[in-house]
Coordinates of C-alpha atoms and ligand atoms in Angstrom, one line a residue:
X906 CA -47.8 -73.8 -2.2
X907 CA -49.1 -71.8 0.8
X908 CA -49.9 -68.1 1.1
X909 CA -51.5 -65.7 3.6
X910 CA -53.9 -62.9 3.0
X911 CA -54.4 -60.2 5.6
X912 CA -57.8 -58.5 5.7
X913 CA -60.9 -60.4 4.8
X914 CA -63.0 -57.6 3.2
X915 CA -64.1 -57.6 -0.4
X916 CA -60.6 -57.8 -1.7
X917 CA -59.0 -60.1 0.8
X918 CA -61.8 -62.7 0.9
X919 CA -62.3 -62.8 -2.8
X920 CA -58.6 -63.0 -3.5
X921 CA -58.0 -65.7 -0.9
X922 CA -60.9 -67.8 -2.0
X923 CA -59.9 -67.6 -5.7
X924 CA -56.3 -68.5 -4.9
X925 CA -57.5 -71.5 -2.9
X926 CA -59.6 -72.5 -5.9
X927 CA -56.4 -73.1 -7.9
X928 CA -55.3 -75.8 -5.4
X929 CA -53.0 -73.9 -3.1
X930 CA -53.4 -73.5 0.6
X931 CA -54.5 -70.0 1.8
X932 CA -54.8 -68.7 5.3
X933 CA -56.9 -65.5 5.6
X934 CA -56.2 -63.3 8.6
X935 CA -58.4 -60.6 10.1
X936 CA -58.5 -58.7 13.4
X937 CA -62.3 -58.9 13.5
X938 CA -63.0 -61.9 15.7
X939 CA -66.7 -62.2 14.8
X940 CA -65.9 -62.1 11.1
X941 CA -63.3 -64.9 11.4
X942 CA -65.6 -67.0 13.7
X943 CA -68.4 -66.7 11.1
X944 CA -66.1 -67.3 8.1
X945 CA -64.9 -70.5 9.8
X946 CA -68.5 -71.7 9.6
X947 CA -68.8 -70.5 6.0
X948 CA -70.8 -67.4 6.8
X949 CA -69.6 -64.5 4.8
X950 CA -69.8 -60.9 5.9
X951 CA -70.7 -59.3 2.5
X952 CA -73.0 -59.9 -0.4
X953 CA -71.0 -61.0 -3.4
X954 CA -72.6 -63.3 -6.0
X955 CA -71.1 -66.8 -5.9
X956 CA -68.7 -66.1 -3.1
X957 CA -70.4 -68.0 -0.3
X958 CA -70.5 -71.4 -2.1
X959 CA -66.9 -71.0 -3.2
X960 CA -65.8 -70.2 0.3
X961 CA -67.6 -73.3 1.7
X962 CA -66.2 -75.5 -1.0
X963 CA -62.6 -74.5 -0.3
X964 CA -63.1 -74.8 3.5
X965 CA -64.4 -78.3 3.0
X966 CA -61.4 -79.1 0.7
X967 CA -59.0 -78.0 3.5
X968 CA -57.4 -75.3 1.3
X969 CA -59.0 -72.2 2.9
X970 CA -58.4 -71.3 6.5
X971 CA -59.3 -68.4 8.7
X972 CA -57.5 -67.0 11.7
X973 CA -57.0 -63.9 13.8
X974 CA -53.4 -65.0 14.4
X975 CA -51.1 -63.6 11.8
X976 CA -48.1 -65.4 13.2
X977 CA -49.9 -68.7 12.8
X978 CA -50.6 -68.0 9.2
X979 CA -47.0 -67.3 8.3
X980 CA -45.7 -70.8 8.9
X981 CA -44.7 -72.2 5.4
X982 CA -46.2 -69.2 3.5
X983 CA -44.2 -68.1 0.4
X984 CA -46.1 -64.8 0.1
X985 CA -48.3 -62.6 2.2
X986 CA -50.8 -60.2 0.7
X987 CA -51.8 -57.1 2.6
X988 CA -55.5 -56.4 1.7
X989 CA -56.6 -54.2 4.6
X990 CA -58.6 -51.0 4.2
X991 CA -57.0 -47.7 3.3
X992 CA -59.8 -45.2 4.2
X993 CA -59.4 -41.5 3.6
X994 CA -57.6 -39.5 6.3
X995 CA -59.0 -36.2 7.3
X996 CA -57.0 -34.4 4.6
X997 CA -58.1 -36.8 1.9
X998 CA -54.8 -38.8 1.8
X999 CA -55.0 -42.6 2.2
X1000 CA -54.7 -43.6 5.9
X1001 CA -51.9 -46.2 6.0
X1002 CA -52.2 -47.1 9.7
X1003 CA -53.7 -50.5 9.0
X1004 CA -51.2 -51.4 6.2
X1005 CA -48.2 -50.4 8.3
X1006 CA -49.5 -52.1 11.4
X1007 CA -49.7 -55.4 9.4
X1008 CA -46.2 -54.8 8.1
X1009 CA -44.9 -54.4 11.6
X1010 CA -46.7 -57.6 12.7
X1011 CA -45.1 -59.4 9.8
X1012 CA -41.7 -58.1 10.8
X1013 CA -42.3 -59.3 14.4
X1014 CA -43.2 -62.8 13.5
X1015 CA -41.6 -63.9 10.1
X1016 CA -39.0 -66.7 10.3
X1017 CA -38.1 -67.4 6.7
X1018 CA -37.9 -65.7 3.3
X1019 CA -41.3 -64.1 2.4
X1020 CA -42.6 -62.0 -0.5
X1021 CA -44.7 -59.2 1.1
X1022 CA -47.3 -57.9 -1.4
X1023 CA -49.4 -54.8 -1.0
X1024 CA -52.8 -55.5 -2.6
X1025 CA -54.6 -52.6 -0.9
X1026 CA -54.8 -49.4 -2.9
X1027 CA -51.9 -47.4 -1.6
X1028 CA -50.2 -44.2 -2.6
X1029 CA -46.7 -44.0 -4.2
X1030 CA -44.0 -44.8 -1.7
X1031 CA -46.1 -47.2 0.4
X1032 CA -44.1 -50.3 -0.5
X1033 CA -41.0 -48.5 0.7
X1034 CA -42.7 -47.7 4.0
X1035 CA -43.8 -51.3 4.3
X1036 CA -40.2 -52.5 3.7
X1037 CA -38.9 -50.1 6.3
X1038 CA -41.5 -51.1 8.9
X1039 CA -40.7 -54.8 8.4
X1040 CA -36.9 -54.2 8.5
X1041 CA -37.2 -52.1 11.7
X1042 CA -39.0 -55.0 13.5
X1043 CA -36.4 -57.5 12.2
X1044 CA -33.6 -55.2 13.5
X1045 CA -35.3 -54.9 16.9
X1046 CA -35.4 -58.7 17.0
X1047 CA -31.7 -58.8 15.9
X1048 CA -32.4 -61.2 13.1
X1049 CA -31.4 -61.2 9.5
X1050 CA -34.3 -62.7 7.5
X1051 CA -34.4 -61.9 3.7
X1052 CA -37.7 -60.6 2.3
X1053 CA -38.9 -58.8 -0.8
X1054 CA -41.8 -56.3 -1.3
X1055 CA -44.1 -56.1 -4.3
X1056 CA -47.1 -54.0 -5.3
X1057 CA -50.0 -55.9 -6.8
X1058 CA -53.0 -53.6 -7.0
X1059 CA -56.4 -55.2 -7.3
X1060 CA -58.9 -54.2 -10.1
X1061 CA -61.9 -56.4 -9.2
X1062 CA -65.4 -54.9 -9.2
X1063 CA -67.8 -55.5 -6.4
X1064 CA -70.8 -57.5 -7.7
X1065 CA -68.6 -59.2 -10.3
X1066 CA -65.6 -59.8 -8.1
X1067 CA -65.1 -63.5 -8.6
X1068 CA -65.2 -63.4 -12.3
X1069 CA -62.9 -60.4 -12.4
X1070 CA -60.4 -62.2 -10.2
X1071 CA -60.6 -65.5 -12.0
X1072 CA -60.5 -63.9 -15.5
X1073 CA -58.6 -60.6 -15.0
X1074 CA -58.0 -58.2 -17.9
X1075 CA -54.4 -57.9 -16.6
X1076 CA -52.4 -58.4 -13.5
X1077 CA -50.2 -55.5 -12.5
X1078 CA -47.1 -56.3 -10.4
X1079 CA -44.5 -53.8 -9.3
X1080 CA -41.3 -55.3 -7.9
X1081 CA -37.5 -54.9 -8.2
X1082 CA -36.9 -58.5 -7.2
X1083 CA -36.6 -61.5 -9.6
X1084 CA -37.4 -63.9 -6.8
X1085 CA -40.7 -62.1 -6.0
X1086 CA -41.5 -62.0 -9.7
X1087 CA -41.1 -65.8 -9.9
X1088 CA -43.3 -66.4 -6.9
X1089 CA -46.1 -64.1 -8.1
X1090 CA -45.8 -65.4 -11.7
X1091 CA -46.4 -68.9 -10.3
X1092 CA -49.4 -67.8 -8.3
X1093 CA -51.1 -66.0 -11.0
X1094 CA -50.4 -68.4 -13.9
X1095 CA -53.8 -70.2 -13.5
X1096 CA -55.7 -67.0 -14.0
X1097 CA -53.9 -66.1 -17.2
X1098 CA -54.8 -69.0 -19.4
X1099 CA -56.8 -66.5 -21.5
X1100 CA -53.5 -65.0 -22.5
X1101 CA -54.2 -61.7 -20.7
X1102 CA -50.9 -60.3 -19.5
X1103 CA -49.0 -59.9 -16.3
X1104 CA -47.6 -56.4 -16.6
X1105 CA -44.4 -56.1 -14.6
X1106 CA -43.2 -52.7 -13.7
X1107 CA -41.3 -50.7 -11.1
X1108 CA -43.1 -50.3 -7.7
X1109 CA -44.1 -46.5 -8.0
X1110 CA -45.7 -47.1 -11.4
X1111 CA -47.7 -50.1 -10.1
X1112 CA -48.9 -48.0 -7.2
X1113 CA -49.9 -45.1 -9.5
X1114 CA -51.6 -47.4 -12.0
X1115 CA -54.4 -48.3 -9.7
X1116 CA -55.2 -44.7 -8.8
X1117 CA -55.0 -43.7 -12.5
X1118 CA -57.4 -46.5 -13.5
X1119 CA -60.0 -45.4 -10.9
X1120 CA -59.5 -41.7 -11.6
X1121 CA -60.0 -42.3 -15.3
X1122 CA -63.3 -44.2 -14.7
X1123 CA -64.5 -41.6 -12.3
X1124 CA -63.6 -38.9 -14.9
X1125 CA -65.7 -40.7 -17.6
X1126 CA -68.7 -40.8 -15.2
X1127 CA -68.5 -37.2 -14.1
X1128 CA -67.9 -36.0 -17.7
X1129 CA -71.1 -37.8 -18.8
X1130 CA -73.1 -36.4 -15.9
X1131 CA -71.9 -32.9 -16.7
X1132 CA -73.0 -33.4 -20.4
X1133 CA -76.3 -34.9 -19.2
X1134 CA -77.1 -31.7 -17.2
X1135 CA -76.4 -29.7 -20.4
X1136 CA -78.7 -32.0 -22.3
X1137 CA -81.5 -31.1 -20.1
X1138 CA -81.0 -27.4 -20.6
X1139 CA -80.7 -27.6 -24.4
X1140 CA -83.3 -30.3 -25.0
X1141 CA -80.9 -33.1 -26.0
X1142 CA -81.0 -36.8 -24.8
X1143 CA -78.0 -38.2 -23.0
X1144 CA -78.8 -41.8 -24.0
X1145 CA -78.7 -40.8 -27.7
X1146 CA -75.5 -38.9 -27.2
X1147 CA -74.1 -42.0 -25.4
X1148 CA -74.9 -44.2 -28.3
X1149 CA -73.5 -41.7 -30.7
X1150 CA -70.1 -41.5 -29.0
X1151 CA -69.9 -45.1 -27.6
X1152 CA -70.0 -46.5 -31.1
X1153 CA -66.6 -44.7 -31.7
X1154 CA -64.1 -47.5 -30.9
X1155 CA -61.7 -44.8 -29.5
X1156 CA -64.4 -44.0 -26.8
X1157 CA -66.4 -47.2 -26.2
X1158 CA -69.6 -47.7 -24.3
X1159 CA -68.5 -48.6 -20.8
X1160 CA -68.6 -46.1 -17.9
X1161 CA -70.4 -43.4 -19.9
X1162 CA -73.9 -43.8 -18.3
X1163 CA -75.4 -40.7 -16.7
X1164 CA -76.7 -41.2 -13.2
X1165 CA -77.0 -40.0 -9.7
X1166 CA -73.2 -39.7 -9.2
X1167 CA -70.5 -42.3 -8.4
X1168 CA -70.1 -43.8 -4.9
X1169 CA -68.6 -46.9 -3.3
X1170 CA -65.5 -47.6 -1.4
X1171 CA -63.1 -46.9 -4.1
X1172 CA -63.7 -44.0 -6.6
X1173 CA -64.4 -41.3 -4.0
X1174 CA -61.5 -42.1 -1.8
X1175 CA -59.1 -42.9 -4.6
X1176 CA -59.9 -39.7 -6.4
X1177 CA -59.3 -37.7 -3.2
X1178 CA -56.1 -39.6 -2.4
X1179 CA -54.7 -39.0 -5.9
X1180 CA -55.5 -35.3 -5.7
X1181 CA -53.7 -35.2 -2.3
X1182 CA -50.6 -37.0 -3.6
X1183 CA -50.4 -34.6 -6.5
X1184 CA -50.9 -31.5 -4.3
X1185 CA -48.2 -32.8 -1.9
X1186 CA -45.9 -33.0 -4.9
X1187 CA -46.8 -29.4 -5.9
X1188 CA -48.8 -30.5 -9.0
X1189 CA -52.4 -29.6 -9.2
X1190 CA -54.6 -32.3 -10.9
X1191 CA -57.2 -29.8 -12.2
X1192 CA -59.2 -32.3 -14.2
X1193 CA -59.6 -34.6 -11.2
X1194 CA -60.7 -31.7 -8.9
X1195 CA -63.4 -30.9 -11.4
X1196 CA -64.4 -34.6 -11.5
X1197 CA -64.9 -34.5 -7.7
X1198 CA -66.9 -31.3 -7.8
X1199 CA -69.2 -32.5 -10.5
X1200 CA -69.8 -35.7 -8.6
X1201 CA -70.7 -33.9 -5.4
X1202 CA -73.2 -31.8 -7.3
X1203 CA -74.6 -34.8 -9.1
X1204 CA -75.5 -36.6 -5.9
X1205 CA -78.0 -33.7 -5.2
X1206 CA -79.7 -33.8 -8.7
X1207 CA -82.4 -36.3 -7.7
X1208 CA -83.2 -34.4 -4.6
X1209 CA -83.3 -31.1 -6.5
X1210 CA -85.7 -32.6 -9.0
X1211 CA -87.9 -33.9 -6.2
X1212 CA -88.0 -30.5 -4.5
X1213 CA -88.8 -28.7 -7.8
X1214 CA -91.7 -31.1 -8.5
X1215 CA -93.2 -30.4 -5.0
X1216 CA -92.7 -26.6 -5.3
X1217 CA -89.9 -26.7 -2.8
X1218 CA -92.1 -28.1 0.0
X1219 CA -91.5 -31.8 1.0
X1220 CA -92.9 -31.3 4.5
X1221 CA -94.9 -34.5 5.4
X1222 CA -94.5 -35.9 1.9
X1223 CA -94.0 -39.7 1.7
X1224 CA -91.1 -40.5 -0.6
X1225 CA -90.3 -44.0 -1.6
X1226 CA -86.8 -45.1 -2.6
X1227 CA -85.9 -48.1 -4.7
X1228 CA -82.2 -49.0 -4.2
X1229 CA -79.8 -48.0 -1.4
X1230 CA -76.5 -49.7 -2.4
X1231 CA -74.1 -47.6 -4.5
X1232 CA -74.6 -50.0 -7.4
X1233 CA -76.5 -53.2 -8.1
X1234 CA -75.3 -56.7 -6.9
X1235 CA -73.6 -55.4 -3.8
X1236 CA -74.7 -54.4 -0.3
X1237 CA -72.0 -51.8 -0.1
X1238 CA -73.2 -48.4 0.9
X1239 CA -69.9 -46.6 1.4
X1240 CA -70.3 -43.1 -0.1
X1241 CA -73.5 -44.2 -1.8
X1242 CA -75.6 -41.3 -3.4
X1243 CA -78.6 -42.7 -1.4
X1244 CA -77.0 -41.5 1.8
X1245 CA -76.8 -37.9 0.5
X1246 CA -80.3 -38.0 -1.0
X1247 CA -81.9 -39.5 2.2
X1248 CA -80.2 -36.9 4.4
X1249 CA -81.5 -34.1 2.2
X1250 CA -85.0 -35.6 2.1
X1251 CA -85.2 -35.9 5.9
X1252 CA -83.9 -32.4 6.4
X1253 CA -86.6 -31.1 4.1
X1254 CA -89.3 -32.8 6.2
X1255 CA -90.1 -35.8 4.0
X1256 CA -91.0 -39.3 5.3
X1257 CA -88.7 -41.8 3.6
X1258 CA -89.4 -45.5 3.0
X1259 CA -86.9 -47.6 1.1
X1260 CA -86.5 -51.0 -0.4
X1261 CA -83.3 -52.6 -1.6
X1262 CA -82.9 -56.3 -2.4
X1263 CA -79.7 -56.8 -0.3
X1264 CA -78.5 -53.5 1.3
X1265 CA -81.2 -52.8 3.9
X1266 CA -79.3 -54.4 6.8
X1267 CA -76.3 -52.3 5.9
X1268 CA -78.5 -49.2 5.7
X1269 CA -80.0 -50.0 9.1
X1270 CA -76.4 -50.3 10.5
X1271 CA -75.4 -46.9 9.0
X1272 CA -78.5 -44.7 9.4
X1273 CA -80.6 -46.7 11.8
X1274 CA -84.2 -45.8 12.0
X1275 CA -84.0 -42.5 10.3
X1276 CA -86.0 -44.0 7.5
X1277 CA -88.5 -46.9 7.2
X1278 CA -87.8 -50.1 5.3
X1279 CA -90.3 -52.1 3.2
X1280 CA -90.4 -55.9 2.7
X1281 CA -90.6 -55.5 -1.1
X1282 CA -90.6 -52.9 -3.8
X1283 CA -94.4 -52.5 -3.9
X1284 CA -94.8 -52.1 -0.2
X1285 CA -92.3 -49.2 -0.4
X1286 CA -94.6 -47.3 -2.8
X1287 CA -97.9 -48.0 -1.0
X1288 CA -99.3 -44.5 -0.4
X1289 CA -96.1 -42.7 -1.4
X1290 CA -96.3 -39.3 -3.1
X1291 CA -93.3 -40.1 -5.4
X1292 CA -90.9 -42.8 -6.2
X1293 CA -87.1 -42.2 -6.5
X1294 CA -85.0 -44.8 -8.3
X1295 CA -81.5 -44.7 -6.9
X1296 CA -79.9 -48.1 -7.8
X1297 CA -80.6 -49.9 -11.1
X1298 CA -81.3 -53.4 -9.6
X1299 CA -82.7 -55.6 -12.4
X1300 CA -85.9 -56.3 -10.7
X1301 CA -86.9 -52.6 -10.9
X1302 CA -86.6 -52.6 -14.7
X1303 CA -90.0 -54.1 -15.7
X1304 CA -92.3 -53.4 -12.7
X1305 CA -96.0 -54.2 -12.7
X1306 CA -97.3 -50.9 -13.9
X1307 CA -100.9 -51.5 -13.0
X1308 CA -99.9 -52.2 -9.4
X1309 CA -97.6 -49.2 -9.4
X1310 CA -100.5 -46.9 -10.5
X1311 CA -102.8 -48.3 -7.8
X1312 CA -100.2 -48.1 -4.9
X1313 CA -98.6 -44.7 -5.5
X1314 CA -100.6 -41.5 -4.5
X1315 CA -99.3 -39.7 -7.6
X1316 CA -97.9 -41.2 -10.8
X1317 CA -94.5 -39.5 -10.2
X1318 CA -91.2 -41.2 -10.7
X1319 CA -87.8 -39.5 -10.4
X1320 CA -85.3 -41.9 -12.0
X1321 CA -81.6 -41.5 -11.2
X1322 CA -80.6 -44.4 -13.5
X1323 CA -82.6 -43.8 -16.7
X1324 CA -84.1 -47.3 -16.6
X1325 CA -87.5 -46.4 -18.2
X1326 CA -88.3 -45.1 -21.7
X1327 CA -89.6 -41.5 -21.5
X1328 CA -91.9 -42.2 -24.5
X1329 CA -93.6 -45.1 -22.7
X1330 CA -93.9 -43.1 -19.6
X1331 CA -95.6 -40.2 -21.5
X1332 CA -98.0 -42.6 -23.2
X1333 CA -98.9 -44.2 -19.9
X1334 CA -99.5 -40.8 -18.3
X1335 CA -96.7 -40.7 -15.8
X1336 CA -94.8 -37.7 -14.6
X1337 CA -91.3 -38.9 -15.2
X1338 CA -88.0 -37.2 -14.5
X1339 CA -84.7 -38.8 -15.4
X1340 CA -81.1 -37.7 -16.0
X1341 CA -80.2 -35.8 -19.1
X1342 CA -83.4 -36.6 -21.0
X1343 CA -86.6 -34.8 -21.7
X1344 CA -88.5 -34.6 -18.5
X1345 CA -92.2 -35.4 -18.8
X1346 CA -94.5 -33.3 -16.7
Ligands
NAD143 P1 -62.8 -53.8 3.7 O1 -63.0 -52.6 4.6 O2 -64.0 -54.5 3.1 O3 -62.0 -54.9 4.5 C1 -60.8 -54.6 5.2 C2 -60.6 -55.7 6.2 O4 -59.3 -55.6 6.8 C3 -61.6 -55.7 7.4 O5 -62.2 -57.0 7.5 C4 -60.7 -55.3 8.6 O6 -61.2 -55.9 9.8 C5 -59.4 -55.9 8.2 N1 -58.2 -55.3 8.9 C6 -58.0 -54.1 9.3 N2 -56.8 -54.0 10.0 C7 -56.3 -55.2 10.0 C8 -55.2 -55.8 10.6 N3 -54.3 -55.0 11.2 N4 -54.9 -57.1 10.5 C9 -55.9 -57.9 9.9 N5 -57.0 -57.4 9.3 C10 -57.2 -56.1 9.4 O7 -61.9 -53.3 2.5 P2 -61.9 -53.8 1.0 O8 -63.0 -53.1 0.3 O9 -61.6 -55.2 0.8 O10 -60.6 -53.0 0.5 C11 -59.3 -53.3 0.9 C12 -58.3 -52.5 0.0 O11 -58.4 -52.9 -1.4 C13 -58.5 -51.0 0.0 O12 -57.2 -50.4 -0.1 C14 -59.3 -50.8 -1.2 O13 -59.1 -49.5 -1.7 C15 -58.7 -51.8 -2.2 N6 -59.7 -52.2 -3.2 C16 -61.0 -52.4 -3.0 C17 -61.8 -52.8 -4.0 C18 -63.3 -53.0 -3.7 O14 -64.1 -53.2 -4.7 N7 -63.8 -53.1 -2.4 C19 -61.3 -53.1 -5.3 C20 -60.0 -52.9 -5.5 C21 -59.1 -52.5 -4.5

């Protein structure tokens, strides 16, 4: 069996590689020539644990190919997955220009029956637009080639993407076509040996399922952040509250950590896009609007704590940051809280020096030399007036406290991920601020 995947970002590259892992032949297509040239040599453009070796292995087995030529990839393919970006447009809606440009390309070049699958996160009605775009091109060519469309949203998490793809909780497929259903069932069968289901549904429901999943997770995070801020006012501890509610099986423990706000390439844009879809349909998603507001506010909480500690004067203060990526195990900084915090610190006159185990190149690409970068976590705090913890990388969890004490100018930590125990910090004489717990001054 042979398939094509268009877009070799987090989703396209992981999906293509994992499909190749099952023995089928996969051609990955991208417009980015440098990316494709590197991928052909086994150099991957992102940090994703386990991905590089899996890509190399499948290239060497002649099952995984890379090209910038979509036409070339179509020959013999039974299905083509569209996995290009859908960034937010100016009004918050998903920008479909890349998805529809791929659809037109497919229409221009396809020569035999094909299942065209949208894997990108796309608003309701997109599969219909894809179908029209392909059909328009076929009409222009004056040919009659049958094809079907399907919606197959992706639920993988960056940092655990391979495991999520190989062992998914569920596969969601929206299609009206029995033939498309058969092709996709055959493709996904190897990933469902754990008896997790393929959930077949109509296309609009599949498109909405992806947004609803991300909106629900973002809601959990904002809800807990809101409660965390209340905890600080009334003297409660959000980590205790979390344990108290998480043990209720109706609620569960996941996604109820308080922190510095959600970021990444998905939650912020998908929450915005769902609000937009709803507004366009004259329905106001009030809960989701509040989720977004709370998150915007939360991204400033660490900065506000820092300002308060230094009596609203950060002029000339050296502030060290541990963590830049929006979460651990990825170098992705799209919509990362670190970007908001850095911007505010610089505007307030602080000198910022950061360390992140993998995201520093990405940070340099995004914000250049606005901040300094350290070789390791201890170099970052050398002579710093305070340390801010922004991403909960494992290596920050048990630091060498003696070294920390010697290197920092002041024993001040402002922790956006609650990774230390406030009792320990008090015992050891630190000034320690965290989220939704008793602050120790
Ligand atoms: P990405 O930005 O990492 O990658 C997109 C790729 O598509 C880029 O390499 C780009 O060069 C390529 N591209 C753009 N136009 C193209 C064209 N016309 N032809 C060929 N290639 C083209 O994006 P991503 O993070 O992989 O996300 C892709 C989609 O999947 C988005 O809709 C996103 O919301 C969704 N999604 C992402 C994740 C995630 O964790 N990143 C998870 C689930 C779903």
